[in-house]
């Protein structure tokens, strides 16, 4: 299901949604997800093999009960993010069903008070209680145990506890993992699916230093009457891994929610404390951090993409907020389109950040995380967006960004290294007229397995987390004998990518009061596309950073292995084969990125 057609409007449903496994139970703010992880996994159609594996955080998770007659400050949805310096600090964040009294983190002999960041959801009027404790002054490359509690923690005698590791100092080897588009294991929610629990378990299996979560975290905006509940199921699912290692997110189109802040990001911003970008008014919407010889840059592509894929009321019913919110109904055909919201501030910050990174002799690699794609050829998904190509690809070229990690299309696709753009390589879908899609130019089309990213940027689409909508069918242009004029026949049939070159704002359909957003308006031969996984829309990418030897002028490398969950597609869009969630992640491909060390 393309994301553009996945949005739903409507009023607040009269009854609570069905949980996985079919049991009904009330979803009130003080009723934590009562199911065990084993039940969630089994109920989602999978076996419970992974339920037998234990992480430190999971071992500390127990059944929790609200105290009758008083606010329940029991921590849940516990997760870590890096502080400004990942070698010396993390932020512990969590939520509680009610207002916590004296929320705090205990680490060694230190007790660190948490800062509350409550908000009231703009659609259903529920108040959400979140807390953040900055833990600094730590030693690099060290393991710490911590506990999270409050005076009204129902488990105060034995509070939630977990361990984590700080980042190493200086040039050092480390591992990180990545995917986007995770959703939740509670199949009552639109786009949620049982694979989401296995995906979290997969992160734990690979024991990375941290995980990059590339946007579209839980699709709360597709469940507008129950956004806090969706976020809660997401947070409790993630806790299995994210309480034990930082999960660093970026914003996607499904973090944009009606009546939740100027860009709709309140649910996200209340739950995450992220490194400070020092851009007034736009804190935590984009950021960077350094680990070893790698500069990580996390962007919000909602700011630059043409496509309109955020909160949307399709109709025919209006979206009517709870009476207590005092908010008016949102009429059919309304979409929350935020392109250009930073008025160029993000791109200016990006240029400053990339320039400083490339000028720094201790930085070898620059890795960008964002949600939407500059180079995706999914046929069932969204495709590529000219906005990113116009705004950011020239900067990626100028400052030799090595790797771009995305989500958005629920599949796996890898580009050849690209630099510069081919002009006039696109065609308008409606008329066939030539369009300049700024097609990324591959610096090689030999899939050698080793790529020098000082010569071009590799793009990876990793929207393969855990939604119920795999988009692993890719465009082909069978009319072409070769994607290269006058060149040899292609190794594989030339891929074709859809490209948004303008906004697809909602248009009235033939059904009264029902609106739709159309697919991308242009296509191009995707000569930049090197590898596409047609067997499944689920997987996890594992990155092993090798800083290289100690000699000056040596070579640094990153080994990238993509593991995929074959058979997990509910229905494979290419073959029609039906599947179910699976804990089995097997290797799809391994390749290496290399570049000269900068010192
Ligand atoms: Fe998306």
XYZ file of C-alpha atoms and ligand atoms in Angstrom:
600
model
C 0.000 0.000 0.000
C 1.635 3.251 -1.039
C 1.897 5.614 1.881
C 0.122 8.278 -0.097
C -3.074 6.303 -0.010
C -2.712 4.966 3.503
C -4.033 7.946 5.405
C -7.404 7.831 7.050
C -9.685 10.440 8.409
C -12.736 9.875 10.567
C -13.950 10.434 14.056
C -12.791 8.885 17.299
C -13.927 5.238 17.279
C -16.486 4.254 19.898
C -14.688 1.083 21.007
C -11.057 0.258 21.727
C -9.075 -1.409 18.950
C -8.471 -5.141 18.763
C -5.140 -6.279 20.151
C -2.907 -8.833 18.493
C -4.236 -12.284 19.210
C -7.763 -10.988 19.131
C -8.337 -10.140 22.796
C -10.062 -6.920 23.616
C -9.028 -4.847 26.536
C -9.544 -1.207 27.368
C -6.898 1.201 26.162
C -6.892 3.807 28.855
C -3.944 6.035 29.661
C -3.233 4.028 32.789
C -3.419 0.558 31.257
C 0.048 -0.507 30.151
C 0.309 -2.969 27.282
C -0.699 -6.049 29.189
C 0.512 -8.639 26.735
C 3.796 -10.366 27.208
C 6.253 -10.116 24.351
C 5.779 -13.814 23.677
C 2.045 -13.275 23.295
C 2.588 -10.326 20.986
C 4.927 -12.312 18.767
C 2.754 -15.403 18.726
C -0.385 -13.365 18.195
C 1.211 -11.655 15.252
C 1.568 -14.997 13.528
C 5.208 -15.769 14.280
C 6.869 -18.444 16.309
C 8.227 -17.448 19.687
C 11.876 -18.368 19.115
C 13.088 -14.883 19.719
C 11.017 -14.526 22.830
C 13.484 -16.899 24.431
C 16.381 -14.511 23.925
C 16.876 -12.044 26.721
C 18.365 -8.603 26.782
C 19.332 -6.831 29.991
C 16.469 -4.385 29.585
C 13.906 -7.055 28.877
C 15.009 -9.023 31.896
C 14.192 -5.970 33.936
C 10.729 -5.514 32.419
C 7.902 -6.878 34.484
C 4.187 -6.602 34.771
C 3.233 -3.294 36.236
C 0.027 -2.190 37.860
C -1.370 1.248 38.309
C -1.979 2.327 41.870
C -5.673 2.810 42.393
C -6.646 6.340 43.207
C -3.300 7.975 42.494
C -1.244 8.902 39.473
C 0.898 6.039 38.260
C 4.498 7.170 37.833
C 5.783 3.733 36.829
C 8.405 4.177 34.081
C 7.707 2.613 30.688
C 8.858 3.221 27.088
C 12.412 3.641 28.444
C 14.952 4.542 25.771
C 18.395 6.085 25.351
C 19.793 8.690 22.976
C 23.304 10.086 22.666
C 24.109 13.380 24.303
C 26.191 16.007 22.451
C 29.262 13.885 23.216
C 28.456 10.152 22.888
C 31.771 9.205 24.532
C 30.769 10.821 27.809
C 26.989 11.082 27.970
C 23.575 9.683 27.171
C 20.031 10.853 27.778
C 17.581 8.468 29.451
C 13.974 9.152 28.399
C 10.735 7.473 29.388
C 7.019 7.938 29.920
C 4.628 7.027 32.695
C 0.863 6.407 32.643
C 0.255 9.286 35.067
C 2.318 12.175 36.408
C 5.460 10.889 38.099
C 6.566 12.316 41.430
C 10.334 12.935 41.614
C 11.169 11.038 38.403
C 14.852 10.172 38.421
C 17.699 8.013 37.146
C 20.091 6.273 39.478
C 23.543 5.439 38.105
C 26.197 4.299 40.550
C 25.964 6.594 43.550
C 24.461 9.426 41.495
C 20.791 10.341 41.410
C 19.859 12.494 38.418
C 16.483 14.258 38.464
C 14.508 14.072 35.221
C 12.990 17.004 33.383
C 9.267 16.522 32.682
C 8.004 17.276 29.188
C 4.235 16.619 29.234
C 1.880 17.463 26.408
C -1.767 17.034 25.559
C -2.567 15.301 22.287
C -4.371 17.703 19.987
C -6.814 15.131 18.647
C -7.923 12.900 21.502
C -7.024 15.243 24.373
C -4.993 12.678 26.314
C -2.188 14.086 28.478
C 1.101 12.254 27.986
C 3.813 12.303 30.661
C 7.403 12.051 29.431
C 10.709 12.497 31.296
C 14.314 13.078 30.321
C 17.471 12.738 32.414
C 20.845 13.845 31.044
C 23.595 11.545 32.239
C 27.005 13.135 31.661
C 30.522 12.795 32.991
C 30.886 9.171 31.880
C 34.030 7.388 30.730
C 34.445 6.549 27.006
C 33.914 2.956 25.957
C 32.575 1.959 29.381
C 29.529 -0.059 30.443
C 27.128 1.394 32.998
C 24.074 0.081 34.802
C 21.215 2.444 35.585
C 17.759 2.388 37.109
C 14.703 4.554 36.404
C 12.137 5.269 39.086
C 9.826 7.793 40.791
C 8.172 8.131 44.183
C 4.962 6.713 42.684
C 6.691 3.916 40.739
C 4.650 0.769 41.404
C 7.921 -1.173 41.099
C 9.908 1.149 43.360
C 11.295 -1.761 45.388
C 12.854 -3.175 42.225
C 12.726 -0.465 39.570
C 13.356 -0.806 35.865
C 17.065 -1.227 35.204
C 19.331 -1.836 32.228
C 22.927 -1.372 31.080
C 24.482 0.603 28.233
C 27.890 1.341 26.740
C 29.332 4.765 25.949
C 31.013 5.460 22.612
C 34.760 4.933 22.260
C 37.106 7.897 22.216
C 39.168 8.682 19.120
C 39.597 6.522 16.016
C 38.106 3.182 17.024
C 36.185 0.297 15.533
C 32.469 0.123 16.289
C 29.229 -1.295 14.936
C 25.894 0.352 14.315
C 22.673 -0.874 12.734
C 19.848 0.815 10.863
C 16.326 0.569 9.480
C 13.320 2.848 9.322
C 9.556 2.467 9.190
C 9.198 0.289 12.271
C 5.532 0.627 13.388
C 4.385 -1.463 16.382
C 3.482 -5.134 16.936
C -0.110 -4.179 17.801
C -1.941 -5.036 14.578
C -4.968 -3.042 15.710
C -3.150 0.034 14.411
C -3.002 1.034 10.769
C 0.323 -0.112 9.235
C 1.424 -2.043 12.379
C 2.613 -5.647 12.061
C 4.223 -8.397 14.117
C 7.563 -8.095 12.307
C 8.095 -4.909 14.275
C 8.849 -6.964 17.417
C 11.266 -9.244 15.562
C 12.993 -6.199 14.099
C 13.712 -4.869 17.593
C 14.999 -8.292 18.610
C 17.226 -8.318 15.521
C 18.946 -5.133 16.692
C 19.739 -6.873 19.978
C 21.060 -9.933 18.144
C 23.714 -7.823 16.407
C 24.661 -5.912 19.595
C 25.469 -2.598 17.926
C 26.810 0.379 19.832
C 23.669 2.190 18.676
C 20.856 2.035 16.138
C 19.687 4.570 13.551
C 15.894 4.643 13.157
C 15.239 6.358 9.843
C 11.857 7.997 10.385
C 8.209 6.890 10.261
C 8.570 5.501 13.736
C 5.034 4.266 14.471
C 2.488 5.848 12.085
C 0.463 7.414 14.864
C -0.830 9.970 12.355
C -2.583 7.159 10.454
C -4.434 6.397 13.699
C -5.329 9.988 14.532
C -7.851 9.278 17.272
C -5.383 7.148 19.227
C -1.975 8.731 18.679
C -0.719 8.452 22.308
C -1.681 4.762 22.383
C 0.237 4.030 19.184
C 3.311 5.837 20.486
C 3.007 3.867 23.690
C 2.985 0.501 21.915
C 5.948 1.682 19.842
C 7.882 2.788 22.931
C 7.223 -0.385 24.860
C 8.224 -2.529 21.889
C 11.438 -0.542 21.382
C 12.379 -0.599 25.026
C 13.662 -4.152 24.567
C 16.628 -2.674 22.718
C 16.506 1.102 23.114
C 16.918 0.964 26.904
C 20.255 -0.796 26.387
C 21.740 1.181 23.487
C 20.839 4.551 21.975
C 18.314 4.574 19.168
C 18.824 7.766 17.167
C 15.739 8.754 15.167
C 14.933 11.201 12.410
C 11.610 12.712 11.440
C 9.496 11.196 8.671
C 6.221 12.162 7.071
C 4.303 10.088 9.609
C 5.660 12.094 12.549
C 3.616 15.060 11.258
C 0.369 15.126 13.291
C -2.586 17.507 13.182
C -2.881 19.925 16.115
C 0.438 18.813 17.642
C 2.732 21.791 17.199
C 3.723 24.065 14.303
C 5.043 21.159 12.211
C 3.038 18.458 13.991
C 6.138 17.090 15.757
C 5.037 17.416 19.406
C 4.615 13.650 20.002
C 8.145 13.045 18.676
C 9.800 16.007 20.366
C 8.237 15.166 23.731
C 9.759 11.692 23.605
C 13.261 12.412 22.320
C 16.118 14.514 23.595
C 18.609 14.859 20.752
C 21.910 16.695 20.263
C 21.484 20.474 20.107
C 21.640 21.934 16.584
C 21.760 25.508 17.986
C 19.230 26.730 15.432
C 16.667 28.838 17.329
C 13.119 27.594 16.876
C 14.108 24.328 15.221
C 15.861 22.382 17.974
C 16.052 18.584 17.648
C 14.406 18.532 14.214
C 17.871 17.846 12.786
C 21.220 17.276 14.500
C 24.683 15.735 14.263
C 26.989 13.720 16.493
C 30.476 12.261 16.281
C 31.572 8.718 17.059
C 35.149 7.719 16.371
C 36.067 8.906 12.867
C 32.434 9.183 11.723
C 30.293 12.318 11.626
C 26.604 11.333 11.690
C 24.207 13.939 10.289
C 20.474 13.438 10.857
C 18.114 15.496 8.693
C 14.401 16.175 8.402
C 13.601 15.782 4.704
C 9.981 16.835 5.327
C 11.464 20.322 5.003
C 12.596 19.867 1.383
C 10.562 17.127 -0.338
C 7.862 17.994 -2.879
C 5.651 15.022 -2.010
C 2.720 15.572 0.310
C 2.571 12.436 2.453
C 1.985 13.619 6.017
C -1.248 13.871 8.045
C -4.252 13.804 5.722
C -8.034 13.578 6.051
C -9.239 11.599 3.053
C -12.954 11.934 3.873
C -15.809 11.502 3.466
C -15.969 12.127 7.235
C -14.171 15.040 8.826
C -11.609 14.312 11.562
C -13.325 15.477 14.740
C -11.108 16.000 17.803
C -12.371 15.136 21.273
C -14.690 17.872 22.602
C -12.336 18.745 25.459
C -9.607 19.855 23.058
C -11.686 22.785 21.825
C -10.346 22.126 18.351
C -12.532 22.393 15.269
C -13.095 19.425 12.958
C -10.575 18.997 10.142
C -12.361 18.827 6.845
C -11.917 16.167 4.133
C -9.137 16.989 1.704
C -6.983 18.687 4.346
C -3.300 17.696 4.405
C -0.547 19.032 6.671
C 2.084 20.039 4.117
C 5.245 21.464 5.693
C 7.729 21.719 2.823
C 9.961 24.740 3.430
C 9.079 25.090 7.101
C 12.611 26.053 8.170
C 12.851 28.655 5.394
C 16.324 27.430 4.456
C 17.687 27.234 8.010
C 18.198 23.460 7.812
C 20.131 23.604 4.551
C 22.328 26.428 5.896
C 23.017 24.356 9.010
C 23.758 21.322 6.833
C 26.330 23.194 4.771
C 28.049 24.547 7.895
C 28.058 21.083 9.473
C 29.382 19.286 6.384
C 32.042 21.929 5.763
C 33.300 21.695 9.331
C 33.244 17.900 9.178
C 35.276 17.673 5.983
C 37.765 20.227 7.296
C 38.318 18.125 10.432
C 41.296 15.774 10.074
C 39.850 13.424 12.660
C 36.722 12.829 10.537
C 36.975 10.194 7.807
C 33.327 9.413 7.178
C 30.189 11.490 6.859
C 26.993 9.453 7.088
C 23.604 11.094 6.591
C 20.334 9.785 7.989
C 17.001 11.010 6.633
C 13.608 9.524 5.905
C 12.568 10.278 2.332
C 14.611 9.172 -0.664
C 16.698 10.847 -3.353
C 17.230 7.511 -5.118
C 14.517 4.878 -4.746
C 12.952 2.865 -7.562
C 10.195 1.148 -5.587
C 7.182 0.736 -7.871
C 4.674 0.147 -5.091
C 6.186 2.808 -2.839
C 6.812 6.511 -3.174
C 9.995 6.627 -5.261
C 12.488 9.500 -5.417
C 12.030 13.210 -4.713
C 13.509 16.081 -6.693
C 13.402 18.326 -3.612
C 16.223 16.393 -1.928
C 18.181 16.314 -5.185
C 17.911 20.079 -5.578
C 18.580 21.099 -1.987
C 21.006 18.577 -0.575
C 22.682 16.362 -3.200
C 24.972 19.204 -4.393
C 26.128 19.585 -0.767
C 26.637 15.828 -0.449
C 28.821 16.042 -3.570
C 30.787 19.088 -2.441
C 31.616 17.644 0.970
C 31.919 13.997 -0.086
C 29.146 12.512 1.999
C 29.909 8.794 1.958
C 26.599 7.194 2.731
C 22.938 8.234 2.931
C 20.547 6.035 4.923
C 16.829 6.451 4.273
C 13.502 4.767 4.917
C 10.081 5.673 3.486
C 9.885 2.900 0.873
C 9.452 -0.379 2.749
C 12.180 -2.320 1.012
C 15.948 -2.524 0.494
C 17.722 -0.806 -2.369
C 21.363 0.217 -2.823
C 22.679 2.743 -5.302
C 26.040 2.810 -7.025
C 28.198 5.683 -5.789
C 26.699 8.811 -7.372
C 28.089 12.274 -8.000
C 26.576 15.072 -10.030
C 23.391 14.810 -12.057
C 22.308 13.805 -15.562
C 20.160 16.563 -17.057
C 16.833 15.989 -18.806
C 16.773 12.257 -18.063
C 13.167 12.160 -16.825
C 9.774 12.088 -18.449
C 6.495 13.476 -17.245
C 4.091 10.587 -16.612
C 1.023 12.414 -17.918
C 2.467 13.726 -21.189
C 5.755 11.941 -21.839
C 7.464 15.334 -22.028
C 11.127 15.540 -21.073
C 11.696 16.659 -17.482
C 14.909 17.425 -15.650
C 14.772 15.128 -12.617
C 18.461 15.812 -11.793
C 19.044 12.089 -12.052
C 21.970 11.101 -9.797
C 24.959 10.197 -11.955
C 26.646 6.881 -11.079
C 30.447 7.131 -11.055
C 30.559 3.405 -11.806
C 28.000 0.794 -12.813
C 30.252 -2.143 -11.983
C 28.905 -3.834 -8.901
C 32.328 -4.749 -7.559
C 31.350 -5.007 -3.904
C 33.979 -2.411 -2.911
C 33.188 1.266 -3.426
C 35.424 4.287 -2.904
C 32.979 6.791 -1.462
C 35.443 9.655 -1.807
C 34.358 9.415 -5.470
C 30.591 9.197 -4.939
C 27.834 8.836 -2.361
C 26.070 5.491 -1.813
C 22.355 5.713 -1.009
C 20.644 2.900 0.903
C 16.883 2.573 1.231
C 16.142 0.847 4.530
C 12.408 1.285 5.044
C 12.423 -2.379 5.959
C 11.633 -2.195 9.697
C 8.251 -3.689 10.480
C 5.167 -2.198 8.806
C 2.421 -4.358 7.313
C 2.988 -2.825 3.864
C 6.122 -4.187 2.159
C 6.939 -2.137 -0.941
C 9.524 -4.491 -2.430
C 8.391 -4.360 -6.023
C 10.544 -2.178 -8.198
C 10.049 -0.282 -11.421
C 11.308 -1.612 -14.754
C 11.315 -0.070 -18.175
C 11.073 -2.977 -20.577
C 10.930 -0.629 -23.565
C 14.608 0.153 -23.100
C 17.185 -2.192 -24.554
C 19.940 -0.395 -22.711
C 19.926 2.363 -20.159
C 23.084 3.768 -21.773
C 22.622 5.242 -25.254
C 24.829 3.337 -27.669
C 26.107 1.212 -24.828
C 26.045 -2.516 -24.181
C 22.880 -4.369 -23.142
C 22.181 -3.981 -19.448
C 23.163 -6.594 -16.901
C 19.589 -6.546 -15.657
C 16.520 -4.949 -17.209
C 16.884 -1.228 -16.592
C 15.179 -0.112 -13.476
C 12.701 2.690 -13.609
C 12.164 5.120 -10.754
C 9.208 7.336 -10.037
C 10.201 10.892 -9.155
C 8.177 13.611 -7.458
C 8.993 16.901 -9.144
C 6.026 18.796 -7.691
C 3.585 18.668 -4.820
C 0.842 16.044 -5.002
C -1.691 18.003 -2.983
C -5.058 16.282 -2.326
C -7.565 16.237 -5.163
C -11.231 15.278 -5.077
C -11.905 11.766 -6.363
C -15.014 10.578 -8.184
C -16.468 9.665 -4.767
C -18.125 12.668 -3.144
C -16.080 14.200 -0.317
C -13.240 11.687 -0.734
C -9.816 13.027 -1.605
C -6.601 11.354 -2.763
C -3.010 12.280 -3.365
C -1.640 11.000 -6.648
C 1.617 9.127 -7.223
C 4.838 10.744 -8.424
C 4.503 12.806 -11.583
C 7.713 11.742 -13.393
C 9.802 8.663 -14.188
C 13.449 8.086 -15.110
C 15.675 5.127 -15.939
C 17.253 4.283 -12.593
C 20.774 3.745 -13.898
C 22.021 4.568 -10.390
C 20.289 1.511 -8.896
C 22.745 -1.289 -8.077
C 20.803 -3.830 -5.996
C 17.173 -4.335 -5.027
C 15.719 -6.983 -2.717
C 12.623 -8.429 -4.370
C 12.216 -11.298 -1.912
C 11.111 -9.369 1.167
C 10.401 -5.885 2.411
C 12.009 -6.544 5.818
C 15.597 -6.407 6.972
C 18.314 -4.718 8.994
C 21.607 -3.228 7.839
C 24.705 -3.803 9.984
C 27.713 -1.466 9.656
C 31.173 -2.311 10.981
C 33.440 0.724 10.991
C 37.155 -0.085 10.676
C 39.241 3.059 11.220
C 42.217 1.486 9.436
C 45.773 1.169 10.654
C 47.676 3.805 12.575
C 49.804 4.891 9.606
C 49.001 8.237 7.982
C 47.505 8.058 4.491
C 46.042 4.614 5.070
C 42.592 3.439 4.121
C 39.503 3.344 6.283
C 36.623 0.978 5.543
C 33.079 0.154 6.542
C 31.755 -3.350 6.031
C 28.019 -3.272 5.337
C 25.905 -6.414 5.581
C 22.190 -6.367 4.916
C 20.222 -9.159 6.595
C 16.682 -9.781 5.416
C 13.644 -11.613 6.765
C 12.572 -13.796 3.853
C 8.939 -14.813 4.020
C 7.865 -11.946 6.254
C 5.859 -10.117 3.565
C 2.130 -10.483 4.342
C 1.852 -10.636 0.556
C 4.910 -10.173 -1.647
C 3.878 -7.429 -4.068
C 5.849 -8.934 -6.942
C 4.925 -12.616 -6.636
C 1.733 -12.608 -4.605
C 3.265 -15.164 -2.211
C 1.812 -14.888 1.283
C 3.994 -14.893 4.373
C 4.047 -14.076 8.065
C 6.342 -12.411 10.601
C 9.577 -14.329 11.109
C 12.490 -14.090 13.543
C 14.928 -15.372 10.911
C 17.181 -12.698 9.467
C 19.656 -14.112 6.936
C 22.364 -12.399 4.887
C 21.228 -10.725 1.677
C 24.468 -9.038 0.659
C 27.770 -7.692 1.964
C 29.812 -4.870 0.470
C 32.569 -2.551 1.608
C 32.936 1.191 1.531
C 36.502 2.489 1.478
C 38.092 5.915 1.463
C 41.512 7.369 2.217
C 41.942 8.382 5.826
C 41.708 12.136 6.167
C 44.741 12.596 8.414
Fe 7.437 7.671 4.988
